[in-house]
Coordinates of C-alpha atoms and ligand atoms in Angstrom, one line a residue:
X1 CA -33.8 -9.0 -15.3
X2 CA -30.2 -10.7 -13.7
X3 CA -29.3 -10.1 -11.4
X4 CA -25.3 -8.4 -11.9
X5 CA -27.9 -6.2 -14.8
X6 CA -29.7 -4.5 -12.4
X7 CA -29.0 -0.9 -11.0
X8 CA -26.1 -0.8 -8.1
X9 CA -25.7 -4.3 -8.0
X10 CA -21.8 -4.2 -8.2
X11 CA -22.4 -1.7 -5.8
X12 CA -24.3 -3.5 -3.3
X13 CA -21.4 -7.2 -4.3
X14 CA -18.7 -5.6 -2.8
X15 CA -19.8 -4.1 0.3
X16 CA -21.9 -7.0 0.8
X17 CA -18.7 -8.8 0.6
X18 CA -16.6 -6.1 2.1
X19 CA -18.6 -7.1 6.0
X20 CA -18.4 -11.0 5.7
X21 CA -14.1 -10.2 5.4
X22 CA -14.7 -8.0 7.9
X23 CA -16.0 -10.5 10.1
X24 CA -12.9 -13.5 8.6
X25 CA -10.4 -10.1 9.1
X26 CA -10.6 -9.3 12.6
X27 CA -11.6 -13.3 13.6
X28 CA -7.9 -13.5 11.5
X29 CA -6.3 -10.9 14.6
X30 CA -7.7 -11.7 17.6
X31 CA -6.3 -16.1 16.1
X32 CA -2.6 -14.5 15.3
X33 CA -3.5 -11.7 19.1
X34 CA -3.8 -14.9 20.9
X35 CA -1.1 -15.9 20.0
X36 CA 1.2 -12.6 21.6
X37 CA -0.6 -13.9 25.1
X38 CA -0.2 -17.7 24.4
X39 CA 2.4 -18.9 21.7
X40 CA 1.7 -22.5 22.4
X41 CA -1.4 -22.1 21.9
X42 CA -2.5 -23.4 18.4
X43 CA 0.8 -25.6 19.0
X44 CA 0.3 -28.6 16.7
X45 CA -2.4 -26.4 14.1
X46 CA 0.0 -25.7 10.9
X47 CA -2.4 -23.6 9.5
X48 CA -3.0 -21.2 12.6
X49 CA 0.4 -20.4 13.0
X50 CA 1.4 -16.3 13.4
X51 CA 3.1 -16.2 10.5
X52 CA 0.4 -17.3 8.3
X53 CA -2.7 -16.5 10.7
X54 CA -1.3 -13.1 10.4
X55 CA -0.6 -12.1 7.1
X56 CA -3.9 -13.6 6.4
X57 CA -6.0 -10.8 9.0
X58 CA -3.7 -7.9 7.3
X59 CA -5.3 -9.3 3.8
X60 CA -8.4 -9.8 4.3
X61 CA -8.9 -7.1 6.1
X62 CA -7.0 -4.2 4.6
X63 CA -7.9 -5.8 0.9
X64 CA -11.9 -7.8 1.3
X65 CA -13.1 -5.6 4.0
X66 CA -12.1 -1.7 3.5
X67 CA -11.0 -2.1 -0.1
X68 CA -13.9 -3.7 -1.2
X69 CA -16.8 -1.9 1.5
X70 CA -14.9 1.9 -0.5
X71 CA -15.9 0.1 -3.5
X72 CA -18.7 -0.4 -3.2
X73 CA -19.3 3.0 -1.6
X74 CA -17.9 4.6 -5.2
X75 CA -19.5 2.2 -7.6
X76 CA -23.2 3.9 -6.8
X77 CA -21.6 7.6 -6.1
X78 CA -19.5 7.8 -8.4
X79 CA -22.6 7.9 -11.0
X80 CA -24.3 10.4 -9.1
X81 CA -21.7 13.4 -8.5
X82 CA -21.7 12.3 -13.0
X83 CA -25.3 12.5 -13.4
X84 CA -25.2 9.2 -16.2
X85 CA -25.1 6.2 -15.3
X86 CA -22.1 3.8 -14.6
X87 CA -21.0 2.2 -18.0
X88 CA -21.5 -1.7 -17.0
X89 CA -23.3 -3.3 -14.3
X90 CA -21.9 -6.9 -15.2
X91 CA -19.1 -5.4 -16.1
X92 CA -18.3 -4.1 -12.6
X93 CA -20.4 -8.0 -10.9
X94 CA -17.2 -9.6 -12.8
X95 CA -14.7 -7.1 -11.4
X96 CA -15.7 -7.8 -8.1
X97 CA -15.9 -11.8 -8.8
X98 CA -12.0 -11.3 -9.7
X99 CA -11.3 -9.4 -7.0
X100 CA -13.2 -12.0 -4.2
X101 CA -11.3 -14.7 -5.7
X102 CA -7.8 -13.1 -5.5
X103 CA -8.3 -12.4 -1.5
X104 CA -9.9 -15.4 -0.3
X105 CA -7.5 -18.0 -2.7
X106 CA -4.5 -15.6 -1.5
X107 CA -6.0 -15.9 2.0
X108 CA -6.4 -19.9 1.8
X109 CA -3.2 -20.3 0.4
X110 CA -1.9 -18.2 2.5
X111 CA -3.9 -20.2 5.4
X112 CA -1.5 -23.6 3.9
X113 CA 1.4 -22.5 3.4
X114 CA 1.8 -20.5 0.3
X115 CA 3.6 -16.8 0.8
X116 CA 5.5 -14.5 -1.0
X117 CA 6.4 -13.7 2.2
X118 CA 6.9 -9.3 1.3
X119 CA 4.7 -7.8 4.4
X120 CA 1.2 -7.1 2.6
X121 CA 2.2 -8.6 -1.0
X122 CA 1.9 -11.5 0.6
X123 CA -0.8 -13.4 -1.7
X124 CA 1.2 -16.1 -3.9
X125 CA 1.1 -14.4 -8.4
X126 CA -2.6 -16.4 -9.1
X127 CA -4.9 -14.6 -6.5
X128 CA -2.1 -11.2 -7.8
X129 CA -3.6 -11.9 -11.3
X130 CA -6.9 -12.3 -10.8
X131 CA -6.5 -8.8 -7.7
X132 CA -5.2 -7.0 -11.3
X133 CA -7.8 -8.3 -13.4
X134 CA -9.9 -7.0 -11.2
X135 CA -8.7 -3.5 -11.0
X136 CA -8.2 -3.4 -14.7
X137 CA -12.2 -4.2 -15.2
X138 CA -12.7 -1.4 -12.4
X139 CA -10.4 1.1 -14.5
X140 CA -11.4 0.6 -18.0
X141 CA -15.6 1.0 -16.4
X142 CA -14.5 4.1 -14.3
X143 CA -13.2 5.8 -16.8
X144 CA -15.8 4.8 -19.0
X145 CA -18.7 6.3 -17.1
X146 CA -16.6 9.8 -17.0
X147 CA -16.3 9.8 -20.5
X148 CA -19.9 9.5 -21.4
X149 CA -20.8 11.7 -18.2
X150 CA -23.8 14.4 -18.7
X151 CA -22.0 16.9 -15.5
X152 CA -19.3 18.4 -17.0
X153 CA -18.0 19.7 -13.4
X154 CA -16.0 16.4 -12.7
X155 CA -16.5 17.1 -8.7
X156 CA -13.8 16.2 -6.8
X157 CA -15.1 12.7 -5.1
X158 CA -14.9 11.1 -8.9
X159 CA -10.8 12.4 -9.2
X160 CA -10.1 11.0 -6.1
X161 CA -12.0 7.3 -7.3
X162 CA -10.6 7.5 -10.5
X163 CA -6.6 8.7 -9.6
X164 CA -7.2 5.2 -6.6
X165 CA -8.8 3.0 -9.3
X166 CA -5.8 3.8 -11.7
X167 CA -3.2 4.4 -9.6
X168 CA -3.3 0.7 -8.2
X169 CA -3.6 -0.5 -11.5
X170 CA 0.0 -0.2 -11.5
X171 CA 1.9 -0.2 -8.3
X172 CA 0.1 -3.3 -6.9
X173 CA 1.2 -5.2 -10.0
X174 CA 4.9 -3.3 -10.2
X175 CA 4.6 -3.8 -6.2
X176 CA 4.7 -6.8 -6.2
X177 CA 7.0 -8.2 -8.7
X178 CA 4.1 -10.0 -11.2
X179 CA 7.2 -10.6 -13.8
X180 CA 8.6 -13.0 -11.3
X181 CA 5.8 -15.4 -10.1
X182 CA 7.2 -17.7 -8.7
X183 CA 9.4 -15.6 -6.0
X184 CA 7.6 -11.8 -6.2
X185 CA 9.6 -11.0 -5.0
X186 CA 13.9 -8.8 -6.5
X187 CA 16.5 -9.6 -5.0
X188 CA 18.5 -7.6 -2.2
X189 CA 17.6 -4.3 -0.9
X190 CA 16.3 -2.8 -3.9
X191 CA 13.3 -5.0 -3.1
X192 CA 12.9 -4.2 -0.2
X193 CA 12.4 -0.1 -1.9
X194 CA 10.0 -2.1 -4.6
X195 CA 7.9 -3.2 -1.4
X196 CA 8.0 -0.2 0.4
X197 CA 6.9 1.3 -2.7
X198 CA 3.6 -1.1 -2.7
X199 CA 3.3 -1.7 0.9
X200 CA 2.8 2.4 1.2
X201 CA 0.9 3.6 -2.2
X202 CA -1.4 0.9 -1.1
X203 CA -2.4 2.3 1.6
X204 CA -2.0 6.2 0.6
X205 CA -2.8 5.9 -3.2
X206 CA -5.8 3.3 -2.9
X207 CA -7.6 3.4 0.6
X208 CA -7.1 7.2 0.8
X209 CA -8.6 8.2 -1.9
X210 CA -11.4 5.8 -2.1
X211 CA -12.5 6.9 2.0
X212 CA -11.2 10.3 1.0
X213 CA -14.0 10.2 -2.6
X214 CA -16.7 9.3 -0.3
X215 CA -16.7 12.2 2.8
X216 CA -16.6 14.9 -0.5
X217 CA -19.9 13.1 -0.9
X218 CA -20.8 12.9 1.9
X219 CA -19.8 16.3 4.0
X220 CA -21.7 18.2 1.8
X221 CA -25.1 16.6 1.8
X222 CA -25.0 15.7 5.2
X223 CA -24.4 18.9 6.4
X224 CA -26.7 20.0 3.5
X225 CA -24.0 23.4 3.1
X226 CA -22.0 23.5 0.0
X227 CA -18.9 22.2 -0.3
X228 CA -16.8 24.5 1.1
X229 CA -14.1 25.0 -1.8
X230 CA -14.4 22.2 -4.9
X231 CA -10.8 24.5 -6.0
X232 CA -9.1 23.1 -2.2
X233 CA -10.0 19.5 -3.0
X234 CA -8.1 19.4 -6.3
X235 CA -5.1 20.8 -5.0
X236 CA -5.0 18.3 -2.0
X237 CA -5.5 15.3 -5.5
X238 CA -2.3 16.7 -7.2
X239 CA -0.2 17.0 -4.1
X240 CA -1.6 13.2 -2.1
X241 CA 0.1 12.2 -6.0
X242 CA 3.6 14.6 -5.6
X243 CA 4.1 13.8 -2.5
X244 CA 2.7 10.2 -2.1
X245 CA 4.1 7.9 -4.1
X246 CA 7.6 8.8 -4.2
X247 CA 7.8 8.3 0.9
X248 CA 7.6 4.8 1.3
X249 CA 10.8 4.5 1.8
X250 CA 10.5 5.9 5.0
X251 CA 8.9 2.4 6.3
X252 CA 13.4 1.7 5.5
X253 CA 14.9 4.7 7.7
X254 CA 16.9 1.9 9.8
X255 CA 17.7 0.2 6.2
X256 CA 20.8 0.3 4.4
X257 CA 19.1 2.2 1.7
X258 CA 20.1 5.2 0.1
X259 CA 20.6 8.3 2.5
X260 CA 19.3 10.8 -0.1
X261 CA 15.7 8.4 -0.7
X262 CA 15.6 8.9 3.3
X263 CA 15.6 12.3 3.1
X264 CA 13.1 13.0 1.0
X265 CA 10.9 10.6 2.4
X266 CA 10.9 12.2 5.2
X267 CA 11.0 15.8 3.5
X268 CA 8.0 14.7 2.3
X269 CA 6.6 12.9 4.9
X270 CA 5.9 16.1 6.4
X271 CA 4.9 17.5 2.9
X272 CA 2.1 15.2 3.1
X273 CA 0.3 17.3 6.0
X274 CA -0.7 19.7 3.2
X275 CA -2.7 17.5 1.1
X276 CA -3.7 15.8 4.5
X277 CA -4.6 19.2 5.3
X278 CA -6.7 20.6 2.4
X279 CA -9.3 17.5 3.8
X280 CA -10.2 18.7 6.8
X281 CA -10.1 21.8 6.4
X282 CA -12.4 21.5 3.8
X283 CA -14.4 19.2 5.5
X284 CA -14.8 20.3 8.6
X285 CA -15.3 24.3 6.9
X286 CA -18.1 22.7 4.8
X287 CA -19.3 20.6 8.1
X288 CA -18.9 24.3 10.6
X289 CA -21.7 25.2 12.5
X290 CA -23.7 22.2 11.4
X291 CA -22.2 19.7 13.6
X292 CA -25.1 18.8 15.5
X293 CA -26.2 17.0 12.1
X294 CA -23.6 14.8 12.1
X295 CA -24.2 13.6 15.9
X296 CA -27.8 12.0 14.9
X297 CA -27.0 10.1 12.1
X298 CA -24.8 7.3 12.7
X299 CA -23.5 7.1 8.9
X300 CA -22.0 10.8 9.8
X301 CA -20.9 9.8 12.3
X302 CA -18.2 7.2 11.5
X303 CA -17.6 9.4 9.2
X304 CA -16.7 12.4 11.6
X305 CA -15.1 10.7 13.4
X306 CA -13.0 9.0 10.4
X307 CA -12.1 12.1 10.0
X308 CA -10.5 12.8 13.9
X309 CA -8.6 9.4 13.1
X310 CA -6.7 10.6 10.0
X311 CA -6.4 14.1 11.5
X312 CA -4.2 11.7 14.8
X313 CA -2.4 9.2 12.0
X314 CA -1.2 11.9 9.8
X315 CA 0.9 14.1 13.2
X316 CA 1.8 10.7 14.0
X317 CA 2.6 10.1 11.1
X318 CA 5.3 12.4 9.6
X319 CA 6.9 13.2 13.8
X320 CA 7.4 9.0 13.2
X321 CA 9.6 9.3 10.1
X322 CA 11.8 11.8 12.2
X323 CA 15.1 8.8 12.2
X324 CA 16.0 10.5 15.7
X325 CA 12.5 9.5 16.7
X326 CA 12.4 6.0 14.9
X327 CA 15.2 5.1 17.5
X328 CA 12.3 4.9 20.1
X329 CA 9.2 3.7 17.9
X330 CA 11.2 1.3 15.0
X331 CA 10.5 -2.6 15.0
X332 CA 7.5 -2.4 17.9
X333 CA 4.1 -2.1 18.7
X334 CA 4.0 1.6 18.5
X335 CA 4.1 1.2 13.9
X336 CA 0.7 -1.5 14.4
X337 CA -1.1 1.1 17.1
X338 CA -0.6 3.8 14.6
X339 CA -1.4 0.6 12.0
X340 CA -4.8 0.7 13.5
X341 CA -5.5 4.0 13.7
X342 CA -4.7 4.4 10.2
X343 CA -6.4 1.7 8.8
X344 CA -9.3 0.8 11.3
X345 CA -10.0 4.2 13.0
X346 CA -9.6 6.0 9.3
X347 CA -10.1 3.9 6.3
X348 CA -12.6 1.4 8.0
X349 CA -14.5 3.6 9.4
X350 CA -14.6 5.5 6.4
X351 CA -15.6 2.7 4.2
X352 CA -18.7 1.8 7.4
X353 CA -20.0 4.8 7.0
X354 CA -20.0 5.2 3.5
X355 CA -21.6 1.7 3.5
X356 CA -24.4 2.7 6.1
X357 CA -25.7 6.2 3.8
X358 CA -25.2 4.6 0.3
X359 CA -27.0 1.3 1.2
X360 CA -30.8 2.2 1.8
X361 CA -30.0 4.0 -1.8
X362 CA -29.6 0.6 -3.2
X363 CA -32.2 -1.2 -2.0
X364 CA -34.8 0.2 -1.3
X365 CA -35.2 -0.2 2.2
X366 CA -33.9 1.8 5.8
X367 CA -31.3 0.5 7.5
X368 CA -32.7 -2.8 9.3
X369 CA -31.7 -0.7 12.3
X370 CA -30.2 2.4 12.8
X371 CA -29.9 1.3 16.8
X372 CA -27.6 -2.0 16.0
X373 CA -25.2 0.9 13.9
X374 CA -24.5 2.5 16.9
X375 CA -24.1 -0.5 19.5
X376 CA -21.1 -1.5 16.7
X377 CA -20.0 2.0 16.2
X378 CA -19.5 2.5 19.9
X379 CA -18.1 -1.5 20.0
X380 CA -15.5 -0.6 17.5
X381 CA -15.1 2.9 19.2
X382 CA -14.3 1.6 22.7
X383 CA -11.4 -1.3 21.2
X384 CA -9.5 1.0 18.3
X385 CA -8.8 3.5 21.1
X386 CA -8.1 0.5 23.9
X387 CA -6.0 -1.0 20.1
X388 CA -4.4 2.7 20.6
X389 CA -3.6 2.9 23.8
X390 CA -2.1 -0.3 24.6
X391 CA -0.1 -0.7 21.8
X392 CA 1.6 3.2 21.2
X393 CA 2.3 2.1 25.5
X394 CA 3.6 -1.2 24.6
X395 CA 5.6 0.2 21.7
X396 CA 7.3 2.5 23.7
X397 CA 8.1 0.4 26.6
X398 CA 10.0 -2.0 23.9
X399 CA 11.7 1.0 22.1
X400 CA 13.3 2.5 24.9
X401 CA 14.8 -1.0 26.5
X402 CA 15.8 -1.5 23.6
X403 CA 17.4 1.7 23.7
X404 CA 18.5 0.9 26.7
X405 CA 20.7 -2.3 25.6
X406 CA 18.5 -4.6 27.2
X407 CA 17.6 -7.7 24.3
X408 CA 14.8 -8.7 23.4
X409 CA 13.7 -12.1 25.2
X410 CA 14.5 -9.5 28.8
X411 CA 11.5 -7.4 26.9
X412 CA 9.4 -9.7 26.2
X413 CA 8.2 -10.4 29.4
X414 CA 7.2 -7.1 30.4
X415 CA 4.7 -6.7 27.4
X416 CA 2.6 -10.1 28.8
X417 CA -0.2 -7.5 29.8
X418 CA -0.6 -5.1 26.9
X419 CA -1.0 -7.8 24.6
X420 CA -3.6 -9.8 27.1
X421 CA -5.4 -5.9 27.1
X422 CA -4.7 -6.1 23.1
X423 CA -6.2 -8.7 23.2
X424 CA -9.1 -7.9 25.2
X425 CA -9.1 -5.0 23.1
X426 CA -10.3 -6.2 20.1
X427 CA -13.3 -8.2 21.9
X428 CA -15.5 -5.9 20.9
X429 CA -14.5 -5.4 17.6
X430 CA -14.9 -9.0 16.5
X431 CA -18.5 -7.8 18.2
X432 CA -19.6 -5.0 16.2
X433 CA -18.0 -6.4 12.9
X434 CA -20.7 -9.7 13.0
X435 CA -23.0 -6.9 14.5
X436 CA -22.7 -5.2 11.0
X437 CA -22.7 -8.2 9.1
X438 CA -25.8 -9.2 10.6
X439 CA -26.9 -5.4 9.7
X440 CA -26.5 -4.9 6.7
X441 CA -28.4 -9.5 6.1
X442 CA -31.8 -8.0 7.7
X443 CA -31.5 -4.9 5.8
X444 CA -31.2 -6.8 2.8
X445 CA -33.8 -9.3 3.7
X446 CA -35.9 -7.4 6.7
X447 CA -35.3 -3.6 6.2
X448 CA -38.4 -1.3 5.7
X449 CA -38.9 -0.7 2.1
X450 CA -38.9 3.5 1.9
X451 CA -41.8 4.8 0.1
X452 CA -41.0 6.3 -3.3
Ligands
HEM501 C1 0.7 12.1 6.4 C2 0.6 10.6 6.5 C3 1.4 9.6 7.3 C4 2.7 9.9 7.2 C5 3.9 10.3 7.0 C6 2.9 8.2 7.8 C7 4.1 7.6 8.1 C8 4.6 6.2 8.3 C9 5.9 5.7 8.6 C10 6.9 6.9 8.6 C11 6.0 5.1 8.6 C12 6.6 3.7 9.7 C13 7.0 3.6 11.0 C14 8.2 2.4 11.1 O1 8.0 1.5 10.4 O2 8.8 3.0 11.9 C15 3.9 4.7 9.0 C16 4.0 3.4 8.8 C17 1.8 3.0 8.6 N1 1.4 3.8 8.0 FE1 1.6 5.4 8.2 N2 2.1 7.3 7.4 C18 0.8 8.8 7.1 C19 -0.2 8.0 6.8 C20 -1.2 7.1 7.7 C21 -2.6 6.3 6.2 C22 -3.0 7.5 5.9 C23 -2.5 5.4 6.4 C24 -3.5 4.3 6.0 C25 -4.8 4.4 5.4 C26 -1.1 4.9 7.1 C27 -1.3 3.8 7.5 C28 0.2 3.2 7.4 C29 0.4 1.3 8.0 C30 -1.0 0.1 8.2 C31 1.7 1.0 8.9 C32 2.8 0.2 9.1 C33 2.8 -0.2 7.7 C34 4.1 -1.6 7.9 O3 3.7 -2.4 8.6 O4 5.1 -1.3 9.3 N3 -0.5 4.9 7.4 N4 3.2 5.2 8.5
HEM502 C1 -10.3 -4.2 11.0 C2 -10.2 -3.9 11.8 C3 -9.1 -4.0 11.8 C4 -7.4 -3.3 10.9 C5 -8.7 -2.2 9.5 C6 -6.7 -4.3 11.3 C7 -5.7 -4.3 10.8 C8 -3.7 -4.6 10.4 C9 -3.0 -4.3 10.3 C10 -3.3 -3.0 9.5 C11 -1.8 -4.7 11.1 C12 -0.4 -4.1 10.4 C13 0.2 -4.5 10.8 C14 1.3 -4.0 11.3 O1 2.2 -4.2 10.9 O2 1.7 -2.8 11.4 C15 -2.3 -5.6 11.5 C16 -2.0 -6.6 12.8 C17 -2.6 -7.0 13.0 N1 -3.7 -7.6 13.7 FE1 -5.2 -5.8 13.1 N2 -7.0 -4.9 12.2 C18 -8.3 -4.8 12.9 C19 -8.8 -6.2 13.4 C20 -8.1 -6.2 14.8 C21 -8.9 -6.9 15.8 C22 -10.0 -6.9 15.9 C23 -7.1 -7.6 16.2 C24 -7.2 -8.7 17.2 C25 -8.2 -9.1 18.2 C26 -5.8 -7.9 15.3 C27 -5.1 -8.5 15.5 C28 -3.5 -7.3 15.0 C29 -2.9 -8.5 15.6 C30 -2.3 -8.9 16.7 C31 -1.7 -9.0 15.0 C32 -0.2 -8.0 13.9 C33 0.8 -7.1 14.8 C34 2.2 -7.8 15.3 O3 2.8 -8.8 14.3 O4 3.1 -7.6 16.2 N3 -6.3 -6.6 14.7 N4 -4.6 -5.5 12.0

């Protein structure tokens, strides 16, 4: 049987491509970090300039690594919670092809200097088209699988997976203003609002629900206990949709957008604590008294720590949506610290958790080396804690200095040590990404066969 028809082949392609992009993306992060320590390091190498390589970094890690790896997990889990088989493996593989081609073309174009210049929406139009086609294929596949299900109860993971895919099929083309292929933008302040509708929802309506769906599958299985509350899960789903969709304006508190829009975005940033709490209460209550089971299984460790980063991110988030707090935290490294604990700590950790959890089921082989998963876990965790501490401190220094009227160039020398420490903190993360990819490849070819 050809590979693309085989059971779980689409899941496998998404997972492996995610592991590859994690390596590529973290190296692009390294190149960006080097710029902030030694701006002339890549002088005269056009394709490695900060403006290009930073965008390639965020595109590769956010879409290539985290999104693809989470979708891989969803491909495996969705049919299982529905008690049916995936509607179409070839369609899933085609989606993986379009998606990865989109990220690749987007990144290569960025490095070549072709960018639409809008944060997280930098990819040029042809790349956007490929990615949107991928999401349409995913929508058809997931929805049809649901329609054909044999299990009458729609488990909460299925809600989150299908929600994420359908929402993104709308958010991506709208936020990228794809009806203007040449610029991918509107003009003026309207464009800022469109952009942050996108930049915000690609986090909250794509990677967040995918990660939450994977957690909802894994937690009861690892704890060997029934889910604390399916109802809480559904409440979390609908309140995420109700509150998250329209708070992108909290990225624009310092911009001349309508005041009512800022006010709504701040109030509902706090309301976001409700859907977040439904997830954390549900997971932690399910695991109550059984946390030790999460410490012996390396995939479960990634999941547990991912849930803790989610809690930290979502306490920090509402607080720094306040205008008074943003006077110190906006436009500086504080937000970059938040980004890393959110995208890597929460969604990235859960993507890795999902991958290691489902890979044996897909390949029929045990993970090649659990020890290496542990090594990767510690490397990424130590690096990320380093990022969080160093970037938050650097951000506070910048913010306080600006508040006191110091001009940017006077503050920059003070940041040097922090930028060096950030670079150093990134190295274990990169090492973790390489070890992870090695372990995945070795599992495919050398993993011990599981007797059935
Ligand atoms: C309760 C939940 C959350 C709230 C209220 C929140 C709030 C915010 C706010 C207000 C900002 C803008 C800060 C500024 O520019 O000064 C921000 C930035 C950001 N947030 Fe969150 N956040 C939350 C959760 C998350 C999650 C779950 C993720 C990722 C999965 C995430 C990823 C990011 C990223 C990447 C940025 C940086 C955007 C940029 O490049 O400017 N956040 N968040
Ligand atoms: C897979 C792991 C990683 C993820 C998910 C990730 C995610 C992100 C995100 C979302 C941003 C945008 C931040 C913002 O605009 O607020 C960013 C920026 C950045 N990241 Fe990463 N990152 C990862 C690993 C790394 C590594 C290993 C390094 C360095 C060695 C690094 C260095 C940077 C730098 C220098 C920036 C630009 C910050 C700026 O503009 O001031 N990242 N990353």
